[in-house]
Amino acid sequence: MRATTHATALALTMLCWTCPAHAQDVDTDTAVDLDAVEVVGARRPLSAFPGAVTVVDGDTLREGQRQVSLAEPLARVPGVLAQERNNFAQDLQVQSRGFGARSTFGIRGIQLVVDGIPATAIDGQGQAANFPLDALDRIEVLRGPLALQYGNAAGGAIVGYSGLDGESSRRWQAWAGSEASARLALRADGGNSGNDDATWRWRLHGSHFRTDGARPHSAAQRTQLGAIARWDPRPDQQVRLVTDSLVQPWTDDPLGLTRDQWEADPQGVDPAALRFDTRKRVGNHQAGARWRWRYADDREAWIAGHAIGRDIVQFLSIPPGAQQAPTSAGGVIDLSRRSAGATVGHRWQGEHGSLVLGAETGRLEETRRGYENFVEDPVLGERVGIRGRLRRNEDNLILATDAWLVGDWHPAPAWTLLGAIRRSELSFSSDDHYVAPGNADDSGRLDFGETAWSLGVARAFARGEGFASIGSGFETPTMTELAYRTDGASGFNQDLGPARFHSAEIGTRWRLEAMDFSVAAYRIDGRDEIVPALAEGGRTSYANAGRTRRTGLEASLAGEVGDRWSWLLVGNWIDARFEETFSNRVVRNGEEDSRTVEAGNRIPGIPSAHGFAELAWQAPDERLTVAMEALLRGSVPVDDGNTDAAPGHARFALALRWRSPEQGGWHGFLRIDNLLDGDHVGSVIVNDGNARYFEPALPRGFTLGIGWTGAD
């Protein structure tokens, strides 16, 4: 506690030094080199950023890619692992330095932001499907202590941007592939950028994806539409408007497989998925606006707001007998979320640094209903997989208020000090409307007040920079993690507290004539980490673990050999373990049980090593590119007890990309994924109570695509 207090005081002192009076600024909204990153309202050169960060540009996001999920671009990012569930009912699993591995659906432990609108709710639950890869100009992936400034996340931040700085253009891309999969994407950019009194730019985009799925009962569809507009009424003002809509109709859920099921049929389906017709429906609609005013050369202010509506209906495979208990929430989830937030900020720029002060507030209203997934028909008897009686009815509310301070100081031309401190106040409340015999009123409230801070230093050299940073952060439980109690009763899990982490990293980046190189070493000490205590019947209850530790090394090397060859290597090693023995009391099938996890066990869901490699050849006329890709992953423990593990594997892909010689015009690609057609586990469901841990990776698959880009 004393060390944290001293470090916080040091951060505040350093930040106070960064408020000088002389102006030396650049326009943060003009086109910038990709060798720059944005940190809470201000853009900074990467050479002056004291932390691990990777920028993935728009061409890398799209060229020769299916653009179905973030797993494609994130494979190239050190420190990050995106594991394809190949189950669109559960979305992608993304982890950063081991954070997020416990998530049974969606993304935890990482802040997601798309064009200023959070894809992570204020309780910490995020969705990767909200990233429109065909519309973004770049993605920035921030890891390490400096990512803690984003608040309720410890693993990092993934931020997508649409710059709207290009010329007016039109583009489309379509592809078809194995498993009756297909995708069509359209995009149009326009506006005026002349010497008029006011300038404006806009972008419209839309896509539709469908697949029958490689496994039985895994078909899915997804439609996404969006628009972005930027208006500059005066040179010192700018307004940005963003809207996006994602509709995913009934999506089949094939569930995970047990070890025996996976070995018998690696692309099989659990019989319960067919019997109960497990499925999920999602609708997500959001809009945001941001106004920036540069009222002086060294002063800038902004205000932003957003609103999000998200609706989910999901049918689970819980047997009717397991729903007889009065406290059962049934086997159908009907969830509606409505959230809104606002942010205000101010930036001072001086001769030797800058200071950013901001505040934000958010409100999330959640209506959660639970129904039985069966009905008793007097003629046909018991029918499952359809909505039955109401078994849960509650209204939940989350309120969040944050204030943050970020500053950088340049004591010498080659040196940068950057610090951030953030105070977060969160309030969770639940109002239970389902009160019945044996099911009492489960209303409750929890309040959290947490502080995150970070400090970093960077030293620039002729061809690179070195950096080091430290910080302390937190993760509160999400409303979903609070939804189920370990004692088997329904209602708010008021015993679940926030997790806290202290982290440090040191690294370097170098840019040589024919090679770029980056490496970072880190250590993260946690306490009260939120872990799955029991996962049965589609429900996961959570508890706080003891101390944990993550020690890791991540590196990326990219270079060229001659005029025709290029290569990329990304490697990650992490040792993630429980540092002390802990026990959780749970109720399993109506009987009390105590589950003990021994010190030294690996934290489940995290491979000790994983990496990516690419070797590409380009024809002399630059029209054809042939690339061989490799994804490598070590074994992954499936539960806290380390009783089993998904085997490690290497997956290879061959990609051919062709484009017309003129700027824009026609382009096409051919991909063969899982070239050797190996049987691999794509992801694991941590601590699944039915031992259905394994989610199969796709078999060998083919994708053929074509597209066109043209300027107005």
XYZ file of C-alpha atoms in Angstrom:
712
model
C 0.000 0.000 0.000
C 2.790 2.426 0.860
C 4.553 1.705 -2.454
C 1.333 2.421 -4.348
C 0.814 5.697 -2.489
C 4.366 6.843 -3.169
C 4.125 5.926 -6.851
C 0.828 7.788 -7.193
C 2.327 10.865 -5.601
C 5.294 10.631 -7.953
C 2.944 10.398 -10.936
C 1.030 13.484 -9.854
C 4.235 15.417 -9.264
C 5.610 14.544 -12.668
C 2.332 15.449 -14.348
C 2.268 18.849 -12.673
C 5.624 19.643 -14.239
C 4.191 19.162 -17.715
C 2.012 22.272 -17.891
C 4.303 24.852 -19.515
C 3.160 28.090 -21.110
C 4.927 28.170 -24.487
C 3.307 26.631 -27.531
C 4.883 24.008 -29.706
C 2.133 21.881 -31.218
C 1.069 19.909 -34.240
C -2.393 19.376 -35.651
C -3.574 16.134 -34.122
C -6.309 15.641 -36.695
C -4.303 15.908 -39.896
C -2.955 12.810 -41.600
C -0.129 11.326 -39.566
C 2.500 8.737 -40.149
C 1.544 5.292 -38.894
C 4.608 5.512 -36.673
C 2.454 7.348 -34.132
C -0.055 6.336 -31.477
C -2.941 8.015 -29.704
C -3.039 8.058 -25.915
C -6.270 9.350 -24.362
C -6.912 12.322 -26.580
C -3.408 13.116 -27.874
C -1.310 11.713 -30.719
C 2.351 11.075 -29.996
C 5.270 9.819 -32.097
C 6.004 6.175 -31.433
C 9.633 7.100 -30.723
C 8.375 9.124 -27.756
C 6.010 6.469 -26.441
C 7.453 4.512 -23.490
C 5.510 1.298 -23.919
C 4.756 -1.724 -26.090
C 2.435 -0.833 -28.950
C 1.802 -2.190 -32.454
C 0.118 -0.396 -35.355
C -1.621 -2.502 -38.023
C -2.327 -0.400 -41.122
C -5.370 -0.628 -43.361
C -3.639 -2.495 -46.190
C -2.548 -5.235 -43.781
C -6.115 -5.441 -42.447
C -7.525 -6.123 -45.903
C -5.034 -7.414 -48.472
C -5.655 -11.092 -49.091
C -7.736 -11.412 -45.911
C -11.235 -12.734 -45.266
C -11.927 -9.808 -42.874
C -14.265 -11.917 -40.770
C -12.632 -11.395 -37.384
C -9.831 -9.642 -35.531
C -7.932 -12.945 -35.402
C -6.467 -12.218 -38.853
C -4.636 -8.924 -38.097
C -3.924 -9.736 -34.447
C -1.864 -12.791 -35.423
C 0.868 -10.310 -36.396
C 0.861 -8.507 -33.031
C 3.297 -9.651 -30.323
C 1.843 -10.230 -26.871
C -1.649 -10.874 -28.233
C -3.352 -14.186 -29.002
C -6.686 -14.365 -30.833
C -8.139 -17.865 -30.664
C -10.825 -18.714 -33.207
C -13.688 -20.560 -31.582
C -15.211 -21.147 -35.036
C -18.458 -20.664 -33.180
C -20.061 -17.349 -34.085
C -22.538 -17.734 -31.249
C -19.676 -17.100 -28.808
C -17.554 -14.583 -30.759
C -13.759 -14.430 -30.762
C -11.525 -15.028 -27.740
C -8.700 -12.492 -27.481
C -6.041 -12.372 -24.791
C -3.251 -9.876 -24.188
C -0.333 -11.103 -22.088
C -2.682 -13.756 -20.760
C -5.558 -11.444 -19.833
C -8.896 -12.450 -21.310
C -8.162 -16.188 -21.408
C -10.876 -16.988 -18.876
C -13.681 -15.465 -20.967
C -16.270 -18.060 -22.006
C -17.717 -15.583 -24.515
C -16.785 -12.130 -25.711
C -13.605 -10.379 -24.586
C -12.489 -9.594 -21.036
C -9.498 -7.737 -19.654
C -8.942 -5.648 -22.812
C -10.462 -2.285 -23.696
C -11.902 -2.129 -27.229
C -12.629 1.198 -28.946
C -13.829 1.772 -32.526
C -13.781 5.342 -33.861
C -14.252 6.754 -30.385
C -17.146 4.453 -29.416
C -16.284 1.814 -26.813
C -16.840 -1.760 -27.938
C -16.251 -2.624 -24.287
C -19.128 -1.875 -21.933
C -18.437 0.061 -18.741
C -18.483 -3.198 -16.760
C -15.590 -4.565 -18.876
C -17.371 -6.965 -21.261
C -16.307 -6.434 -24.895
C -17.256 -7.714 -28.336
C -14.778 -8.034 -31.204
C -17.485 -8.352 -33.856
C -18.025 -4.589 -33.684
C -14.742 -3.917 -35.549
C -15.571 -3.168 -39.237
C -12.236 -4.267 -40.689
C -13.120 -3.165 -44.228
C -13.730 0.416 -43.020
C -10.821 1.019 -40.636
C -7.589 2.766 -41.637
C -5.545 1.293 -38.802
C -5.702 -0.601 -35.516
C -3.457 0.293 -32.583
C -2.763 -2.422 -30.016
C -1.462 -1.090 -26.710
C -0.045 -3.469 -24.106
C 1.655 -3.110 -20.770
C 1.330 -0.672 -17.869
C 0.499 2.370 -20.008
C -2.655 0.634 -21.236
C -3.985 0.890 -17.679
C -4.915 4.491 -18.361
C -7.931 3.152 -20.279
C -9.463 2.165 -16.952
C -11.293 -1.061 -16.187
C -8.877 -3.444 -17.940
C -5.440 -4.818 -17.171
C -4.425 -6.520 -20.395
C -4.306 -3.673 -22.868
C -6.330 -1.742 -25.413
C -7.263 -2.384 -29.060
C -8.284 0.827 -30.789
C -9.603 1.114 -34.354
C -9.505 4.358 -36.373
C -11.010 5.669 -39.596
C -8.928 8.653 -40.627
C -11.111 10.037 -43.455
C -8.011 11.630 -44.964
C -8.036 10.015 -48.402
C -9.587 10.997 -51.702
C -13.127 10.177 -52.758
C -13.314 6.543 -53.825
C -15.465 3.456 -54.179
C -14.490 -0.109 -53.418
C -16.014 -3.528 -53.081
C -14.791 -7.021 -52.302
C -16.453 -10.420 -52.464
C -15.212 -13.882 -51.676
C -16.532 -17.424 -51.445
C -14.999 -20.410 -49.748
C -15.356 -23.738 -47.991
C -18.343 -24.572 -45.792
C -20.566 -22.522 -48.148
C -18.989 -19.391 -46.695
C -19.199 -16.056 -48.473
C -18.793 -12.358 -47.779
C -19.588 -9.147 -49.652
C -18.264 -5.753 -48.503
C -18.909 -2.295 -49.963
C -17.353 1.048 -49.078
C -17.641 4.607 -50.416
C -15.602 7.664 -49.395
C -16.536 11.190 -50.371
C -16.812 14.835 -49.416
C -14.985 18.020 -50.262
C -11.466 18.966 -49.185
C -10.835 22.162 -51.118
C -10.364 25.720 -49.937
C -14.005 26.263 -49.050
C -14.990 27.916 -45.814
C -15.964 24.490 -44.445
C -14.739 21.022 -45.379
C -16.404 17.700 -44.807
C -15.612 14.061 -45.429
C -17.723 10.935 -45.110
C -17.492 7.159 -45.377
C -20.246 4.584 -45.827
C -19.590 0.890 -45.415
C -21.517 -2.338 -45.280
C -20.850 -6.068 -45.295
C -22.710 -9.354 -45.187
C -21.196 -12.686 -44.161
C -22.678 -16.159 -44.064
C -21.410 -19.693 -43.480
C -22.787 -23.190 -42.974
C -19.885 -23.889 -40.620
C -17.418 -26.764 -40.651
C -19.193 -28.497 -37.782
C -22.813 -29.645 -37.751
C -25.116 -27.051 -36.228
C -22.718 -24.101 -36.677
C -24.329 -21.964 -39.394
C -24.159 -18.184 -39.008
C -24.960 -14.897 -40.716
C -23.815 -11.368 -39.906
C -24.675 -8.010 -41.469
C -22.913 -4.773 -40.572
C -23.656 -1.230 -41.758
C -21.949 1.976 -40.748
C -21.299 5.620 -41.537
C -18.638 8.101 -40.454
C -18.628 11.824 -41.146
C -16.182 14.629 -40.370
C -17.080 18.290 -40.656
C -14.602 21.152 -40.248
C -16.728 24.298 -40.009
C -13.559 26.309 -39.279
C -9.853 25.471 -39.256
C -9.889 25.362 -35.454
C -12.988 23.158 -35.057
C -13.996 19.664 -36.047
C -17.089 17.521 -35.604
C -17.107 13.725 -36.099
C -20.235 11.584 -36.282
C -20.190 7.779 -36.192
C -22.950 5.211 -36.436
C -22.772 1.442 -36.746
C -25.255 -1.403 -36.764
C -24.595 -5.136 -36.478
C -27.351 -7.706 -36.936
C -26.684 -11.392 -36.355
C -29.841 -13.499 -36.720
C -30.194 -16.941 -35.217
C -26.698 -18.410 -35.032
C -26.228 -22.098 -34.272
C -24.088 -23.025 -31.262
C -22.373 -26.450 -31.620
C -20.980 -26.247 -28.043
C -17.585 -27.511 -27.001
C -16.442 -31.135 -27.059
C -15.063 -33.424 -24.403
C -11.644 -34.991 -24.919
C -13.222 -38.275 -26.049
C -15.621 -36.511 -28.414
C -12.854 -34.435 -29.994
C -10.579 -37.431 -30.505
C -13.422 -39.470 -32.017
C -14.626 -36.695 -34.357
C -12.599 -33.451 -34.381
C -15.374 -31.650 -36.287
C -18.245 -33.204 -34.368
C -21.053 -31.678 -32.344
C -22.297 -32.435 -28.857
C -25.699 -34.224 -29.027
C -27.117 -31.684 -26.564
C -26.659 -28.936 -29.149
C -28.909 -30.793 -31.581
C -31.473 -31.820 -29.000
C -31.956 -28.312 -27.575
C -31.243 -26.461 -30.837
C -28.749 -24.219 -29.015
C -28.630 -20.863 -30.758
C -28.117 -17.154 -30.258
C -29.423 -13.919 -31.769
C -27.596 -10.578 -31.495
C -28.439 -7.007 -32.440
C -26.027 -4.140 -31.719
C -26.691 -0.529 -32.733
C -24.585 2.464 -31.723
C -23.910 6.095 -32.506
C -21.419 8.675 -31.326
C -20.358 12.285 -31.815
C -17.226 14.280 -30.983
C -16.573 18.009 -31.163
C -13.052 19.408 -30.938
C -12.133 23.056 -30.586
C -8.585 24.335 -30.837
C -9.193 27.757 -29.399
C -5.485 28.650 -29.123
C -2.210 27.387 -30.567
C -1.414 25.518 -27.374
C -4.926 24.775 -26.083
C -7.516 22.258 -27.193
C -10.850 21.099 -25.764
C -13.324 18.432 -26.773
C -16.607 16.846 -25.809
C -17.943 13.494 -26.984
C -20.906 11.257 -26.400
C -22.225 7.869 -27.502
C -25.239 5.597 -27.138
C -25.374 1.823 -27.607
C -28.222 -0.664 -27.710
C -27.506 -4.394 -27.547
C -30.045 -7.247 -27.505
C -29.274 -10.950 -27.067
C -31.469 -14.037 -26.950
C -29.707 -17.346 -26.331
C -31.003 -20.911 -25.996
C -28.830 -23.139 -23.789
C -28.603 -26.903 -23.421
C -29.624 -27.169 -19.771
C -31.674 -30.360 -19.173
C -35.208 -29.801 -17.847
C -34.375 -31.786 -14.707
C -31.655 -29.287 -13.809
C -34.226 -26.475 -13.959
C -36.518 -27.909 -11.307
C -34.775 -26.111 -8.444
C -36.674 -22.954 -7.401
C -33.504 -20.916 -7.845
C -32.893 -22.012 -11.444
C -32.821 -19.201 -14.016
C -34.000 -21.527 -16.769
C -32.351 -22.365 -20.076
C -33.107 -19.284 -22.212
C -31.368 -15.934 -21.747
C -33.157 -12.787 -22.924
C -30.876 -9.808 -22.373
C -31.307 -6.185 -23.367
C -28.663 -3.502 -22.699
C -28.957 0.233 -23.200
C -25.920 2.372 -22.461
C -24.794 5.944 -22.948
C -21.669 7.867 -22.089
C -20.096 11.300 -22.321
C -16.492 12.501 -22.236
C -14.978 15.963 -21.823
C -11.296 16.780 -22.050
C -8.741 19.531 -22.323
C -5.174 19.488 -23.564
C -2.387 21.953 -22.862
C 0.702 21.854 -25.067
C 3.992 23.458 -24.164
C 7.596 23.656 -25.215
C 8.662 20.605 -23.232
C 5.505 18.541 -22.940
C 1.741 18.384 -22.714
C -1.003 17.730 -20.206
C -4.418 16.168 -20.826
C -7.194 16.354 -18.258
C -10.473 14.544 -18.813
C -13.599 13.110 -17.252
C -16.218 10.690 -18.455
C -19.440 9.237 -17.215
C -21.453 6.241 -18.332
C -24.755 4.565 -17.622
C -25.763 1.025 -18.577
C -29.291 -0.281 -18.046
C -29.750 -4.020 -18.389
C -32.958 -6.010 -18.520
C -32.279 -9.695 -17.922
C -34.947 -12.364 -18.325
C -34.582 -16.122 -17.956
C -37.013 -18.736 -19.271
C -37.235 -22.487 -19.275
C -36.095 -24.022 -22.552
C -38.922 -26.564 -22.620
C -42.692 -26.803 -22.417
C -44.990 -29.598 -21.310
C -47.379 -30.347 -24.154
C -50.449 -32.356 -23.036
C -50.388 -34.302 -26.318
C -46.749 -34.405 -27.414
C -45.239 -34.443 -23.943
C -42.045 -32.581 -23.113
C -40.700 -30.427 -25.954
C -37.254 -28.832 -25.594
C -35.476 -26.025 -27.398
C -38.415 -23.618 -27.142
C -39.164 -20.815 -24.711
C -41.154 -21.826 -21.664
C -42.045 -20.300 -18.301
C -40.370 -17.210 -16.877
C -37.709 -18.098 -14.270
C -35.714 -14.873 -13.929
C -36.710 -11.225 -14.158
C -34.404 -8.450 -13.044
C -33.344 -4.943 -13.960
C -29.678 -4.105 -13.518
C -27.966 -0.747 -13.530
C -24.293 0.194 -13.805
C -23.094 3.741 -13.257
C -19.503 4.799 -13.899
C -17.637 8.059 -13.379
C -13.958 8.436 -14.303
C -11.456 11.252 -14.098
C -7.985 11.001 -15.632
C -4.787 12.937 -16.092
C -2.127 12.159 -18.702
C 1.067 14.092 -19.186
C 4.358 13.820 -21.002
C 7.568 15.739 -20.368
C 10.659 16.024 -22.579
C 13.575 16.984 -20.305
C 15.936 16.562 -23.267
C 15.369 16.053 -27.026
C 15.921 12.296 -26.822
C 14.045 11.675 -23.573
C 10.325 11.359 -22.848
C 8.575 10.778 -19.536
C 4.887 9.879 -19.656
C 2.531 9.338 -16.748
C -1.163 8.743 -16.286
C -3.513 8.417 -13.372
C -7.186 7.491 -13.487
C -9.822 7.303 -10.775
C -12.896 5.168 -11.444
C -16.110 4.929 -9.453
C -18.509 2.142 -10.438
C -21.860 1.216 -8.975
C -23.624 -2.091 -9.738
C -27.236 -2.586 -8.645
C -29.812 -5.278 -9.314
C -33.578 -5.070 -8.801
C -35.102 -8.563 -8.692
C -38.733 -8.836 -9.861
C -38.965 -12.636 -9.784
C -39.881 -13.659 -6.249
C -41.383 -17.120 -5.766
C -41.451 -19.865 -3.115
C -37.860 -20.974 -2.643
C -36.556 -17.963 -4.575
C -36.297 -14.900 -2.377
C -35.694 -11.313 -3.443
C -32.113 -11.278 -4.757
C -31.794 -7.533 -5.252
C -28.457 -6.038 -4.279
C -25.838 -3.399 -4.848
C -22.069 -3.222 -5.089
C -19.876 -0.134 -5.293
C -16.259 -0.025 -6.415
C -13.753 2.810 -6.255
C -10.416 2.055 -7.899
C -7.337 3.946 -9.074
C -5.023 3.052 -11.949
C -1.685 4.740 -12.563
C 1.310 4.292 -14.825
C 4.724 5.841 -15.429
C 7.015 5.356 -18.395
C 10.294 6.609 -19.815
C 11.606 6.409 -23.393
C 15.065 7.185 -24.799
C 15.364 7.739 -28.552
C 18.442 6.709 -30.511
C 19.479 7.233 -34.114
C 17.571 4.177 -35.373
C 15.320 3.221 -32.498
C 14.342 3.712 -28.892
C 14.354 1.967 -25.553
C 11.510 2.180 -23.050
C 10.443 1.065 -19.597
C 7.224 1.497 -17.642
C 5.445 0.474 -14.455
C 1.843 0.693 -13.367
C -1.018 -0.543 -11.241
C -4.505 -1.332 -12.506
C -7.707 -3.195 -11.789
C -10.619 -5.162 -13.218
C -14.073 -5.110 -11.681
C -16.442 -8.006 -12.308
C -18.803 -7.640 -15.252
C -22.539 -7.844 -14.726
C -22.405 -11.281 -16.363
C -19.744 -12.432 -13.912
C -21.905 -11.136 -11.065
C -24.999 -12.877 -12.430
C -24.488 -16.358 -10.936
C -23.463 -17.270 -7.404
C -21.157 -20.105 -6.417
C -23.636 -21.424 -3.832
C -26.173 -22.336 -6.508
C -28.681 -19.653 -5.540
C -29.918 -17.182 -8.122
C -29.223 -13.500 -7.984
C -26.332 -11.106 -7.494
C -22.929 -12.588 -6.591
C -22.046 -10.031 -3.927
C -18.995 -11.999 -2.761
C -17.094 -11.238 -5.955
C -14.603 -8.383 -5.724
C -12.277 -6.573 -8.155
C -8.901 -7.919 -9.245
C -5.793 -5.749 -8.896
C -2.532 -5.927 -10.807
C 0.944 -4.407 -10.652
C 2.955 -4.614 -13.860
C 6.307 -3.590 -15.274
C 7.915 -3.854 -18.694
C 11.148 -2.984 -20.444
C 11.794 -3.100 -24.172
C 13.292 -1.642 -27.295
C 12.417 -0.949 -30.933
C 14.881 -0.612 -33.832
C 14.471 0.348 -37.480
C 17.318 -0.704 -39.733
C 17.490 -0.350 -43.502
C 16.170 -3.851 -44.168
C 14.705 -4.884 -40.802
C 12.419 -3.693 -38.015
C 12.836 -5.253 -34.590
C 10.979 -4.948 -31.278
C 11.213 -6.864 -28.033
C 9.670 -6.418 -24.583
C 9.947 -8.294 -21.303
C 7.272 -7.951 -18.644
C 6.101 -9.123 -15.260
C 2.551 -8.815 -13.892
C 1.647 -9.601 -10.279
C -2.036 -9.996 -9.492
C -4.204 -10.563 -6.479
C -7.890 -11.455 -6.217
C -7.908 -12.365 -9.898
C -11.408 -13.215 -11.108
C -11.547 -16.866 -12.152
C -14.348 -19.256 -13.168
C -15.377 -21.220 -10.086
C -18.013 -23.420 -11.705
C -19.283 -23.740 -15.273
C -22.317 -25.983 -15.726
C -25.412 -25.917 -17.855
C -24.410 -22.825 -19.779
C -23.778 -20.822 -16.605
C -20.448 -19.770 -15.226
C -20.035 -18.498 -11.676
C -16.870 -16.664 -10.664
C -14.748 -16.192 -7.561
C -11.567 -14.409 -6.552
C -8.306 -16.364 -6.655
C -5.158 -15.746 -4.620
C -1.973 -14.222 -5.979
C -0.987 -14.771 -9.616
C 2.086 -13.959 -11.670
C 2.709 -13.556 -15.392
C 6.269 -13.327 -16.667
C 6.796 -13.034 -20.380
C 8.844 -12.084 -23.390
C 7.465 -10.923 -26.743
C 9.308 -10.051 -29.939
C 8.655 -9.099 -33.534
C 11.109 -9.056 -36.461
C 10.269 -7.966 -39.991
C 12.602 -7.481 -42.920
C 13.360 -7.774 -46.602
C 15.842 -9.837 -48.591
C 16.615 -8.220 -51.907
C 13.804 -6.672 -53.935
C 11.475 -9.661 -54.026
C 11.413 -11.318 -50.588
C 9.992 -10.162 -47.248
C 9.527 -11.944 -43.940
C 7.907 -11.527 -40.527
C 8.474 -13.393 -37.257
C 6.411 -12.889 -34.094
C 7.236 -14.872 -30.956
C 5.723 -14.956 -27.475
C 6.655 -16.786 -24.306
C 4.709 -16.474 -21.062
C 4.798 -18.240 -17.721
C 1.387 -17.602 -16.108
C 0.770 -19.312 -12.773
C -1.181 -19.218 -9.544
C 1.272 -18.170 -6.844
C -0.681 -19.412 -3.849
C -3.178 -22.159 -3.098
C -6.818 -21.084 -2.888
C -10.175 -22.790 -2.422
C -13.674 -21.974 -3.623
C -16.845 -23.346 -2.096
C -19.357 -24.227 -4.808
C -22.659 -26.072 -5.032
C -22.634 -28.735 -7.747
C -25.878 -30.578 -8.570
C -27.373 -29.419 -5.279
C -24.455 -30.665 -3.169
C -21.802 -28.500 -1.572
C -18.269 -28.991 -2.806
C -14.928 -27.344 -2.138
C -12.577 -26.865 -5.065
C -8.893 -26.302 -4.255
C -6.328 -24.983 -6.722
C -2.697 -25.634 -5.878
C 0.041 -23.042 -6.040
C 2.228 -23.478 -9.099
C -0.595 -24.522 -11.425
C -0.665 -22.796 -14.800
C -3.451 -20.284 -15.337
C -5.795 -22.065 -17.778
C -6.441 -20.898 -21.310
C -2.924 -19.492 -21.783
C -0.329 -21.271 -23.951
C 3.233 -20.955 -22.716
C 4.384 -20.102 -26.245
C 2.785 -18.983 -29.486
C 3.881 -17.197 -32.630
C 3.332 -16.246 -36.242
C 5.629 -16.358 -39.283
C 5.270 -15.214 -42.876
C 7.553 -15.515 -45.882
C 6.406 -13.607 -48.978
C 7.651 -13.276 -52.548
C 6.607 -10.485 -54.899
C 6.843 -10.653 -58.694
C 9.089 -8.097 -60.465
C 6.043 -6.197 -61.765
C 4.592 -6.180 -58.204
C 1.301 -7.590 -59.469
C 1.548 -11.015 -57.814
C 2.482 -11.867 -54.225
C 2.814 -15.398 -52.846
C 3.034 -15.866 -49.084
C 3.405 -18.820 -46.750
C 2.057 -18.266 -43.224
C 2.480 -20.298 -40.054
C 0.599 -20.082 -36.763
C 2.242 -21.892 -33.863
C 0.813 -22.505 -30.412
C 1.892 -24.524 -27.393
C -0.354 -26.650 -25.196
C -3.196 -24.911 -23.345
C -4.383 -26.093 -19.902
C -8.163 -26.286 -19.764
C -8.866 -25.850 -16.057
C -7.398 -24.500 -12.837
C -6.415 -27.997 -11.747
C -4.443 -28.549 -14.974
C -6.150 -31.932 -15.375
C -6.007 -31.766 -19.171
C -4.615 -29.584 -21.929
C -5.307 -28.871 -25.570
C -2.282 -30.094 -27.543
C 0.021 -27.606 -29.224
C 0.096 -27.382 -32.982
C 1.412 -25.599 -36.062
C -1.038 -24.447 -38.762
C 0.107 -23.373 -42.206
C -1.587 -21.283 -44.862
C -0.791 -20.386 -48.451
C -1.928 -17.011 -49.787
C -1.779 -15.619 -53.330
C -2.586 -11.970 -53.924
C -2.941 -10.264 -57.297
C -3.608 -6.643 -58.195
C -3.734 -4.619 -61.386
C -0.643 -2.561 -62.230
C -2.429 0.806 -62.040
C -3.369 2.487 -58.786
C -6.619 0.967 -57.568
C -8.427 -1.169 -60.119
C -9.022 -4.908 -59.794
C -7.479 -7.186 -57.219
C -7.981 -10.748 -56.082
C -6.710 -13.390 -53.701
C -6.683 -17.106 -53.020
C -6.136 -18.586 -49.557
C -5.669 -22.165 -48.434
C -5.875 -22.288 -44.653
C -4.785 -25.275 -42.559
C -2.765 -26.389 -45.557
C -1.859 -29.810 -44.082
C -5.451 -30.432 -42.895
C -4.431 -31.179 -39.317
C -6.900 -31.713 -36.471
C -6.352 -28.899 -33.985
C -8.105 -27.326 -31.028
C -8.818 -23.694 -31.836
C -9.837 -22.553 -28.355
C -10.742 -23.925 -24.948
C -13.688 -23.244 -22.638
C -11.977 -22.751 -19.306
C -13.271 -24.772 -16.329
C -16.324 -26.087 -18.182
C -18.370 -28.133 -15.717
C -19.344 -30.699 -18.368
C -15.692 -31.141 -19.433
C -16.621 -29.802 -22.886
C -13.394 -27.831 -22.970
C -12.400 -28.214 -26.610
C -13.527 -26.018 -29.511
C -12.175 -27.423 -32.804
C -10.217 -25.338 -35.291
C -11.293 -25.353 -38.916
C -10.148 -28.121 -41.277
C -8.431 -27.286 -44.548
C -10.359 -24.500 -46.244
C -10.249 -22.561 -49.502
C -11.176 -18.918 -50.084
C -11.297 -17.161 -53.463
C -11.894 -13.431 -53.532
C -12.084 -10.547 -55.971
C -12.449 -6.809 -55.510
C -12.237 -3.417 -57.149
C -11.146 0.035 -56.007
C -11.644 3.236 -57.945
C -11.297 6.962 -57.338
C -13.986 9.488 -58.245
